[in-house]
Coordinates of C-alpha atoms (C1' of nucleotides) in Angstrom, one line a residue:
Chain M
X131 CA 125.4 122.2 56.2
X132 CA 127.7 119.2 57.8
X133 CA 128.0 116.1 55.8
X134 CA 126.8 113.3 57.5
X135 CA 123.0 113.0 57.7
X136 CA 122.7 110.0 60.4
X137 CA 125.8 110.5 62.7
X138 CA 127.4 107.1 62.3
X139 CA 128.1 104.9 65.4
X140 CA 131.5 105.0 66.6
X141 CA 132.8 101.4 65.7
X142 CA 130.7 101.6 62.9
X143 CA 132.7 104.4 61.9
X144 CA 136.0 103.2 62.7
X145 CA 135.1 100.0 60.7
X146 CA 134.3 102.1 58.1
X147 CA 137.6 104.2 57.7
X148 CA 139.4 100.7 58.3
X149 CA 137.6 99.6 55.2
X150 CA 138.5 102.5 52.9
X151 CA 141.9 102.7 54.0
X152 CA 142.3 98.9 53.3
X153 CA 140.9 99.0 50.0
X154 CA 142.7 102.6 49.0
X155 CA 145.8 100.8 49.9
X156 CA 145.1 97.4 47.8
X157 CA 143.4 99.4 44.7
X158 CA 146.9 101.2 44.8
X159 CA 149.3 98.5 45.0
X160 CA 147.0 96.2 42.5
X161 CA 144.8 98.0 40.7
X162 CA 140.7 97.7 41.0
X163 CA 140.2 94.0 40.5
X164 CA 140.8 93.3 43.9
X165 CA 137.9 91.0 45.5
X166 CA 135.6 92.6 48.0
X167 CA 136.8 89.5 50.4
X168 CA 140.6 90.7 50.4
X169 CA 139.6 93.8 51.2
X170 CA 137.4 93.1 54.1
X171 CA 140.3 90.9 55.3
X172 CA 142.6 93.1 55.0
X173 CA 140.8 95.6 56.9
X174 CA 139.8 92.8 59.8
X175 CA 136.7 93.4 59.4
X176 CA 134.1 90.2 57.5
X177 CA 132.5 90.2 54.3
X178 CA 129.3 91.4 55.9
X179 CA 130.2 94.6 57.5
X180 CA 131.9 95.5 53.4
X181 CA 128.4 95.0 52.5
X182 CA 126.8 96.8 54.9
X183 CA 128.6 99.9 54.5
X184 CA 128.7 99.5 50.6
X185 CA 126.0 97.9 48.9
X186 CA 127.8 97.8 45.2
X187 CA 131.3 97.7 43.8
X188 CA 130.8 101.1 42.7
X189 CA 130.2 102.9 46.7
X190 CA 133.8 101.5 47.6
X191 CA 134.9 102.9 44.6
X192 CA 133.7 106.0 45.1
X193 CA 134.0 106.5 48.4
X194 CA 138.0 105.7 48.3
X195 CA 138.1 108.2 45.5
X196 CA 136.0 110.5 46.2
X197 CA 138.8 113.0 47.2
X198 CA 140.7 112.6 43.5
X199 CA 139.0 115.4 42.2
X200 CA 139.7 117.4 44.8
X201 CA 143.2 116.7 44.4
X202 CA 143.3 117.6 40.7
X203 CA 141.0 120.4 41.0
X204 CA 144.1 121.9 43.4
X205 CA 146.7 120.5 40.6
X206 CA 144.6 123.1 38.1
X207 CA 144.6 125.2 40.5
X208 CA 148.8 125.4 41.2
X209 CA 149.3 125.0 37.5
X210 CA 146.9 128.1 37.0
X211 CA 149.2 130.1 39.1
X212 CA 152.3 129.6 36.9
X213 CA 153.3 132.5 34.4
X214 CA 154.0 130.7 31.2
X215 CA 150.6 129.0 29.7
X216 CA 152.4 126.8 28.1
X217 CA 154.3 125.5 31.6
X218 CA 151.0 125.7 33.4
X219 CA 149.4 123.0 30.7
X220 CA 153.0 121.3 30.8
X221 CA 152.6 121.2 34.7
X222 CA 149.3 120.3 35.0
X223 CA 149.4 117.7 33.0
X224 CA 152.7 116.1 34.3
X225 CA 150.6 116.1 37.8
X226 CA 147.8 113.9 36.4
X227 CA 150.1 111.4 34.8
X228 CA 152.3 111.3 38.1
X229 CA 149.2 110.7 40.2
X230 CA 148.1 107.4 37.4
X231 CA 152.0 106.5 38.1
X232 CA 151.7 106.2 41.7
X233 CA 148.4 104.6 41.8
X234 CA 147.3 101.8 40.0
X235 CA 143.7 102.2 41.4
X236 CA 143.5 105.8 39.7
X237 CA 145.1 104.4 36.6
X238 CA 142.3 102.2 36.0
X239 CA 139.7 104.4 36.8
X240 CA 140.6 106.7 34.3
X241 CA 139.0 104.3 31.8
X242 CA 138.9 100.6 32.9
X243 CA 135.8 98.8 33.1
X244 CA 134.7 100.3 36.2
X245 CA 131.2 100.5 37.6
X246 CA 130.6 103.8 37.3
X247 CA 131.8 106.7 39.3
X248 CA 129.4 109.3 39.8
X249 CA 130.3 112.7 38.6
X250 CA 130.0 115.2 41.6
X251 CA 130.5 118.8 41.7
X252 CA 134.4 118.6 42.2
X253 CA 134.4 117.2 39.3
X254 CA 132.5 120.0 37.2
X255 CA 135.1 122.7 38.7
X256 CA 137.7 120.6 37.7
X257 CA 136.5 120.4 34.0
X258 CA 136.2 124.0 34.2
X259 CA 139.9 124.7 35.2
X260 CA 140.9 122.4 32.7
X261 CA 139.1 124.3 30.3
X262 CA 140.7 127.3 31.4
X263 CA 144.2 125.7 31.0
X264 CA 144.0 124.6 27.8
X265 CA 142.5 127.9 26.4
X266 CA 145.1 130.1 27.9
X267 CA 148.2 128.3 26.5
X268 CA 145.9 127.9 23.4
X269 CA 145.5 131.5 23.3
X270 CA 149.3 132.2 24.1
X271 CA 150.3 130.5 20.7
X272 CA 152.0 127.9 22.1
X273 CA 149.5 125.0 22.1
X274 CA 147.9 124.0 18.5
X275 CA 145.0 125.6 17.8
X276 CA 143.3 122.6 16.5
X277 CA 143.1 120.6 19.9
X278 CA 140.6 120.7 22.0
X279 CA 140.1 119.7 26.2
X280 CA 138.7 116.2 25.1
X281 CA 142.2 115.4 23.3
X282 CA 144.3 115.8 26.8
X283 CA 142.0 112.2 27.5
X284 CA 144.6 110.9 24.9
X285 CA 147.8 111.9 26.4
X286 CA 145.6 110.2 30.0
X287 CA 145.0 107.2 28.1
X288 CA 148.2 107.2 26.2
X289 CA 149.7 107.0 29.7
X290 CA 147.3 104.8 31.4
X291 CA 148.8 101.2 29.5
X292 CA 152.5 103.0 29.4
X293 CA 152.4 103.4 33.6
X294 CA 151.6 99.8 33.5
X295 CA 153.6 97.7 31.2
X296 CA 156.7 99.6 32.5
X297 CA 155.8 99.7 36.2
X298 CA 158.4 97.4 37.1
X299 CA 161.1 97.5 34.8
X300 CA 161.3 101.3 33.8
X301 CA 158.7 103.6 35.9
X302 CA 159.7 106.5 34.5
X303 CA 159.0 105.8 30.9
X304 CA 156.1 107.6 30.5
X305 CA 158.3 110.8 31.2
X306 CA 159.0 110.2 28.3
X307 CA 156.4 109.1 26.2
X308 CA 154.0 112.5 27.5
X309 CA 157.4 114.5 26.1
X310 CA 156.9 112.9 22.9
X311 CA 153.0 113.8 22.9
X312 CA 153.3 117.4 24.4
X313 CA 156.0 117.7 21.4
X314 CA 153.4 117.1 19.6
X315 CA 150.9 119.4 20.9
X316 CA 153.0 122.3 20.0
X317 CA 151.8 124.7 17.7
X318 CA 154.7 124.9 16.0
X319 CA 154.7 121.1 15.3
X320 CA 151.1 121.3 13.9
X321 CA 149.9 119.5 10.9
X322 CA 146.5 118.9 10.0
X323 CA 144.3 116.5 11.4
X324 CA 142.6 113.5 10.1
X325 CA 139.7 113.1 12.7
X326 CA 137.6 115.6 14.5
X327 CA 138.3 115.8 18.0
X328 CA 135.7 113.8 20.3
X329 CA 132.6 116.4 21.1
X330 CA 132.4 116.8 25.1
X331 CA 128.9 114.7 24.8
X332 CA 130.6 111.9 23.4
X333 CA 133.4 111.2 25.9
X334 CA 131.2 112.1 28.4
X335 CA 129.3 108.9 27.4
X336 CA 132.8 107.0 26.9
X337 CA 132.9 107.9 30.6
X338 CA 130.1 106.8 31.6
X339 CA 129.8 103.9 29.8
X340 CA 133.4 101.7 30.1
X341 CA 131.0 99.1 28.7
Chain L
X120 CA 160.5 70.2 5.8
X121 CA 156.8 69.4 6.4
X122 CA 154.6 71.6 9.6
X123 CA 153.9 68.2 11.4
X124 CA 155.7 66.2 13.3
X125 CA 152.6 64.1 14.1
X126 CA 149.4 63.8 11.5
X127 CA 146.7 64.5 13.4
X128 CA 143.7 62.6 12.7
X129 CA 140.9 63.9 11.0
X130 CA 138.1 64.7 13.4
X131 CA 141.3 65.9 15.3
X132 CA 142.0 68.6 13.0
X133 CA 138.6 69.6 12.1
X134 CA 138.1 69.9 15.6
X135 CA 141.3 71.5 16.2
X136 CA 140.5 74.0 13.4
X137 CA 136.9 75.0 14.5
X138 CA 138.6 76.2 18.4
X139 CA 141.0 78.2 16.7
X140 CA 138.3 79.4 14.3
X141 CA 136.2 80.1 17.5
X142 CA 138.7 81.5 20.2
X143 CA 139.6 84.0 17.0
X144 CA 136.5 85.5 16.8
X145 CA 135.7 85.4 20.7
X146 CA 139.1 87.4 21.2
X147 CA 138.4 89.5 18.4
X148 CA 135.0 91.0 19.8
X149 CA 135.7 90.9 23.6
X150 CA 139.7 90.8 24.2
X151 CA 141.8 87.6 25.9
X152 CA 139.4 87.5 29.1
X153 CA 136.8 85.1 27.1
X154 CA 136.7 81.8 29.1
X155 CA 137.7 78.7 27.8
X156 CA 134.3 77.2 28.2
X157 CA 132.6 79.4 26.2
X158 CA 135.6 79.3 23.6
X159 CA 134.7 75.1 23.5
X160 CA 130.8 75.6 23.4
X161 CA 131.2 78.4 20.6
X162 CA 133.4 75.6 18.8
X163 CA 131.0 72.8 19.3
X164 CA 133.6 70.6 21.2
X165 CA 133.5 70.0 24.3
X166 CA 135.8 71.7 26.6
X167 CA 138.1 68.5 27.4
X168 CA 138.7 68.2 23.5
X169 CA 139.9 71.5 23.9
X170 CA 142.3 70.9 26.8
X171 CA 143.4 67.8 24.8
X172 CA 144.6 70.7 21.9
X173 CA 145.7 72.8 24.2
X174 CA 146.5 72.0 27.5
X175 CA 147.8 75.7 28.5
X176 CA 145.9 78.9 27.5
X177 CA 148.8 80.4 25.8
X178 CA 148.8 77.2 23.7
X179 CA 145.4 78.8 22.2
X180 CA 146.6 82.3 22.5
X181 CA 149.6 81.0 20.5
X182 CA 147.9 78.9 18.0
X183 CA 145.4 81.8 16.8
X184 CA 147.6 84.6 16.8
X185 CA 150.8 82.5 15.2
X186 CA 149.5 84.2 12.0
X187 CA 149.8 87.7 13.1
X188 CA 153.8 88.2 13.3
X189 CA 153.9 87.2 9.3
X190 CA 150.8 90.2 8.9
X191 CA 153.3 92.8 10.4
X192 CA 156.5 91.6 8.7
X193 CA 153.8 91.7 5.8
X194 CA 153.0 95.2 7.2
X195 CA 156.6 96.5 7.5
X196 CA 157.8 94.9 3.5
X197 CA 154.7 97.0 2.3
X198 CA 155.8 100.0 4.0
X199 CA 159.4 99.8 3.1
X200 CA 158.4 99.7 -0.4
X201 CA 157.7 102.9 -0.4
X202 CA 159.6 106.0 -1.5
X203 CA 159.1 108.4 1.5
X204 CA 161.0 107.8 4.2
X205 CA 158.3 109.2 6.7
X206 CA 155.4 108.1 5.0
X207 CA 156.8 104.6 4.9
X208 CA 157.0 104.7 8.8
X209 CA 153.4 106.9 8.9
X210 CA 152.1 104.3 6.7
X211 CA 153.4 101.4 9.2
X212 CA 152.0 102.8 12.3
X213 CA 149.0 102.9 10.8
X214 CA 148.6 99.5 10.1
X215 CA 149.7 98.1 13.1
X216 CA 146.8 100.7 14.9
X217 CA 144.5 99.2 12.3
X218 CA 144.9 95.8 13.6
X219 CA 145.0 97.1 17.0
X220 CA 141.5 98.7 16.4
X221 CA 139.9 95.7 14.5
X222 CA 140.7 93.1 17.5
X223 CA 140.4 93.1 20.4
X224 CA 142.4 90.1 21.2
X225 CA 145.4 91.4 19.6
X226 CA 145.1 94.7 21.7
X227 CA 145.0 92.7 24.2
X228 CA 148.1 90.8 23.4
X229 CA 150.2 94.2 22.8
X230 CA 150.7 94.3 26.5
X231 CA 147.9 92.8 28.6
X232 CA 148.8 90.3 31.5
X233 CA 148.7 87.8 29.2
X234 CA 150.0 84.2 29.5
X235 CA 153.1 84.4 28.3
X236 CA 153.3 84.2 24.0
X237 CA 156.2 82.5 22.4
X238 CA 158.8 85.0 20.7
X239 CA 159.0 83.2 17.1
X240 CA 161.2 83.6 14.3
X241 CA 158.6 85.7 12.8
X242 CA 158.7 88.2 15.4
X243 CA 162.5 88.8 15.6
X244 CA 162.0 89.2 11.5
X245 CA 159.2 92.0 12.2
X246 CA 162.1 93.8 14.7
X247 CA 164.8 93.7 11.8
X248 CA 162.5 95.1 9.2
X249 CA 161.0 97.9 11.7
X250 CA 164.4 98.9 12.5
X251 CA 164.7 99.3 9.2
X252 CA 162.0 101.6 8.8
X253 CA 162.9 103.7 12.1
X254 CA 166.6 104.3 10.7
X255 CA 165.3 105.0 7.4
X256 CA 163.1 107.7 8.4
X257 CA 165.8 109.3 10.6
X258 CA 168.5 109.3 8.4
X259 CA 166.5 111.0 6.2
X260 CA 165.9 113.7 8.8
X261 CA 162.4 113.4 9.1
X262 CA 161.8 111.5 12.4
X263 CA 163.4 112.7 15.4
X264 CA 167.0 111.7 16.2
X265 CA 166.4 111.0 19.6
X266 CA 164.0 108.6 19.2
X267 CA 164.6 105.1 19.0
X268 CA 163.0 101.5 17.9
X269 CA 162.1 101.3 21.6
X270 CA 160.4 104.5 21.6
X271 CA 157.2 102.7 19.2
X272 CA 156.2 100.9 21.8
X273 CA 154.5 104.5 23.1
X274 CA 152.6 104.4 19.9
X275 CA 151.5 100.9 20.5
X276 CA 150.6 101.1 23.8
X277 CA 148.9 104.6 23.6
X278 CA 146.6 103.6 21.4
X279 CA 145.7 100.0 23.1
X280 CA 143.9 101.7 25.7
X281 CA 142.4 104.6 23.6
X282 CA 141.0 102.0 21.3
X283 CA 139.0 100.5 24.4
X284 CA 137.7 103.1 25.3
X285 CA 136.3 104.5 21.8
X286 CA 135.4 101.5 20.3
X287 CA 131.5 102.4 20.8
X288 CA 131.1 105.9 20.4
X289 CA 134.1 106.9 18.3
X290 CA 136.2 104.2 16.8
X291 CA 138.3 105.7 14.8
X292 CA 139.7 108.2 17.3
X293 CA 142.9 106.7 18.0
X294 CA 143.9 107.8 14.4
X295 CA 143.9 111.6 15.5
X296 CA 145.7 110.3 18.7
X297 CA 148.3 109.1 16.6
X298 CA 148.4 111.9 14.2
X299 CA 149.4 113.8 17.3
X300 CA 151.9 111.3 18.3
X301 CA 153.3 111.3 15.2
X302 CA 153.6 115.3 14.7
X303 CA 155.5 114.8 18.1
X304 CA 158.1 112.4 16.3
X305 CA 159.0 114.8 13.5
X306 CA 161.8 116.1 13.3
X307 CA 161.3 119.6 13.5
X308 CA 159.0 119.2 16.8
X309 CA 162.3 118.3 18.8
X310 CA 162.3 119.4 22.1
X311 CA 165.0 117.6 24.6
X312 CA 163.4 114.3 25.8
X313 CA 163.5 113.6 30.0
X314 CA 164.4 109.9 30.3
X315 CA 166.7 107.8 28.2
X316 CA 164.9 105.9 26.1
X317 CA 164.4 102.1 26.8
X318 CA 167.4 99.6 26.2
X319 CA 166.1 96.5 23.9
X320 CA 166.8 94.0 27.1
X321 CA 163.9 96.4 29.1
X322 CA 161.4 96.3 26.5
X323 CA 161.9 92.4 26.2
X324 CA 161.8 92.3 29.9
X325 CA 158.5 94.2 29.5
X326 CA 157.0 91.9 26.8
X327 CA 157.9 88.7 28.8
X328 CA 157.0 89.4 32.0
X329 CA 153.5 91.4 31.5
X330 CA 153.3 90.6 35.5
Chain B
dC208 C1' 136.4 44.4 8.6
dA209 C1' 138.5 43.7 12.9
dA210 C1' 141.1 45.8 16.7
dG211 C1' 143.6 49.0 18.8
dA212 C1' 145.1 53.6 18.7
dA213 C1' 143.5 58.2 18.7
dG214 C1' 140.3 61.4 20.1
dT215 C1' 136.0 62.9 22.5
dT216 C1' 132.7 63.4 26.0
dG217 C1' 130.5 65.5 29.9
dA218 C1' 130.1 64.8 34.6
dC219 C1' 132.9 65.8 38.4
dG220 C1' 136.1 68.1 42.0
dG221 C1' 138.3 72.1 43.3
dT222 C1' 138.7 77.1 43.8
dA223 C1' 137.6 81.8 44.0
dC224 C1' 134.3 85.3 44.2
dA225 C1' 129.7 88.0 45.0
dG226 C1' 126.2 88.6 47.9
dT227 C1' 122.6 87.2 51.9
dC228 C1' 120.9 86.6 56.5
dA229 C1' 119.7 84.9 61.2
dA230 C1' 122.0 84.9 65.3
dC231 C1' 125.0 87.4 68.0
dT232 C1' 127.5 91.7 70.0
dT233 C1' 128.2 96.5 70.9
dA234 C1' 127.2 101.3 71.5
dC235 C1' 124.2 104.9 73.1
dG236 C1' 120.2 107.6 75.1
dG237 C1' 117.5 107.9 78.9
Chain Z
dC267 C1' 122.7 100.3 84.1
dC268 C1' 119.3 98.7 81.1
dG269 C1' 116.8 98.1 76.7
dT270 C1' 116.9 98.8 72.1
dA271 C1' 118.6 100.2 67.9
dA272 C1' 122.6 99.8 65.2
dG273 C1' 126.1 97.1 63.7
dT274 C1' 128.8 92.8 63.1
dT275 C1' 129.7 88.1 62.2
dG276 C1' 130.7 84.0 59.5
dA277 C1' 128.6 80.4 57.6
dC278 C1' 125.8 79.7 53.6
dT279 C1' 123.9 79.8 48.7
dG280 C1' 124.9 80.5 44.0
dT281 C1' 127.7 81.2 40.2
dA282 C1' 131.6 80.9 37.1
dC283 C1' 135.6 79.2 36.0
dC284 C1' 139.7 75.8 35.4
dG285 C1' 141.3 71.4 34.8
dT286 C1' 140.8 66.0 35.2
dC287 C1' 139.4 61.5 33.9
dA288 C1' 137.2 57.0 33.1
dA289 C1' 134.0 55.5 29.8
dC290 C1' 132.7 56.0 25.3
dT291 C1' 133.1 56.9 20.1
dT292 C1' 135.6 57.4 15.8
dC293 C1' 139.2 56.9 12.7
dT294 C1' 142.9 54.4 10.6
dT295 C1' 145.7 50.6 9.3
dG296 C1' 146.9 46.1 8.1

DNA sequence: CAAGAAGTTGACGGTACAGTCAACTTACGG
DNA sequence: CCGTAAGTTGACTGTACCGTCAACTTCTTG
């Protein structure tokens, strides 16, 4: 099945990809609070055509991001290919953080007030690589067995402020704060736990939510 | 020597009192980003009486959080009255999460683009007394001897977002965050760090610009 | 209890942004 | 190459915010 459903007009097209690119670009540089205006500046295009092809916030959102889980689904995937478990978590995880590092647009939709992202399919697979990550260097003995998937959301969080307090002054800082975390990750480091980890429900709703 | 240089007159400093009392509680429940409008007509002023108080934001931002460097050097003499080195430091982080977690504003003011706050005396007391309780617990060979003052700032920052995000669903989350942070400071978790850790001149530079 | 100093008011001007729409322009199928 | 559907434009409305100021009110002091 091909993925357009009215075959768009060719300027309106061009207009379109001018717009995404434009706002990919600004998001990066300055994170999501961009206006809609600079963007449609920026692309060349007027305020109208923005709204035309993206009725909310949220479709320019998603359609700039819309490849992002694509791109960690194939970071699972490399990381999956490693030998050591514990590597492939180390990897995979270094990946993420280095993609909220180089874009300040990504950084904030990990959990900034955004509205809302819908979760597509790329999405689900890459939950279930993640999944499959975490279990295998759980399994190996070399991660903790007391953390769970939903606690990697704190080393993305953890990272999210880091990447942007030092972004200027020391941008490789959180190098070495996710050294610090994946220390403590270790099974060998272990000690118990005071909170239970988050249920998959519930930061499925923190997700969503971002009140 | 007396607080003021000039007695303010009475309305004045009822007035004056009820926008700090106000702005407090605004920042509290919904972080720095409350306007200054609302701040007045929650105070019962009008909004030119509180430009006449405070003609700059971060003359209200300074006024109700002036408090909050005696709290942590509060914090810190509390902690360092204990006997164990690392619970003394445990103990310390957790407080400062604690008032993380229980306003917003402050959160906020960890590292937000905020309007610039003045470093007092206060603060620069806070930094001699956590030093204190950093070399304390390393001398004793519980924390990490590769970790430094400068390295905190992870803890501090890690949670700020996590606490965001949790609030609703899961508000006490950040404290297995930290648990994990802090099992990654021990000691006997050491694993060779990536990147130097920051020099006390970056992480001022980082506090003072907040871009 | 004056009378002026200190403080307050709220309407006002300026700016930035979201979102709309009628008039105009462009592309495409026949 | 023409007619129409598709798309674009930019001026416009509405809102929210910051910050100012001349006219007004309240306190204080002699």
């Amino acid at each position: 099945m091909p993925t357009r459903a009215k075959p768009l007009r060719k300027d309106a097209q061009r207009n379109r990809d001018l717009l995404i690119k434009a706002a990919q670009e600004l998001y990066a540089a300055r994170g999501l609070d961009v206006s809609l205006d600079e963007i449609a500046r920026t692309a060349g295009v007027s305020s109208g055509t923005l709204y035309n092809h993206f009725p909310d916030r949220a479709d320019l959102i998603g359609a700039v991001f819309a490849d992002r889980a694509g791109t960690v689904v194939r970071f699972a995937e490399q990381a999956l290919a490693m030998d050591d478990p514990w590597e492939c978590l180390v990897h995979f995880l270094e990946r993420i953080c280095e993609l909220q590092a180089a874009d300040r647009g990504y950084n904030d939709l990990v959990c900034r007030r955004v509205p809302q992202a819908p979760p597509t399919e790329g999405h689900v697979r890459g939950y279930e690589l993640m999944k499959q990550i975490i279990e295998r260097a759980r399994d190996s003995g070399a991660l903790r067995s007391d953390v769970t998937l939903e606690d990697m959301a704190f080393v993305t969080w953890g990272t999210a402020r880091t990447v942007e307090a030092t972004a200027h002054v020391r941008p490789q800082a959180w190098r070495r704060q996710l050294a610090l975390m994946l220390d403590g990750l270790r099974a060998s480091a272990a000690h118990p736990l005071p909170e239970p980890p988050m249920r998959p429900d519930e930061l499925a709703d923190i997700m969503r939510e971002c009140s």
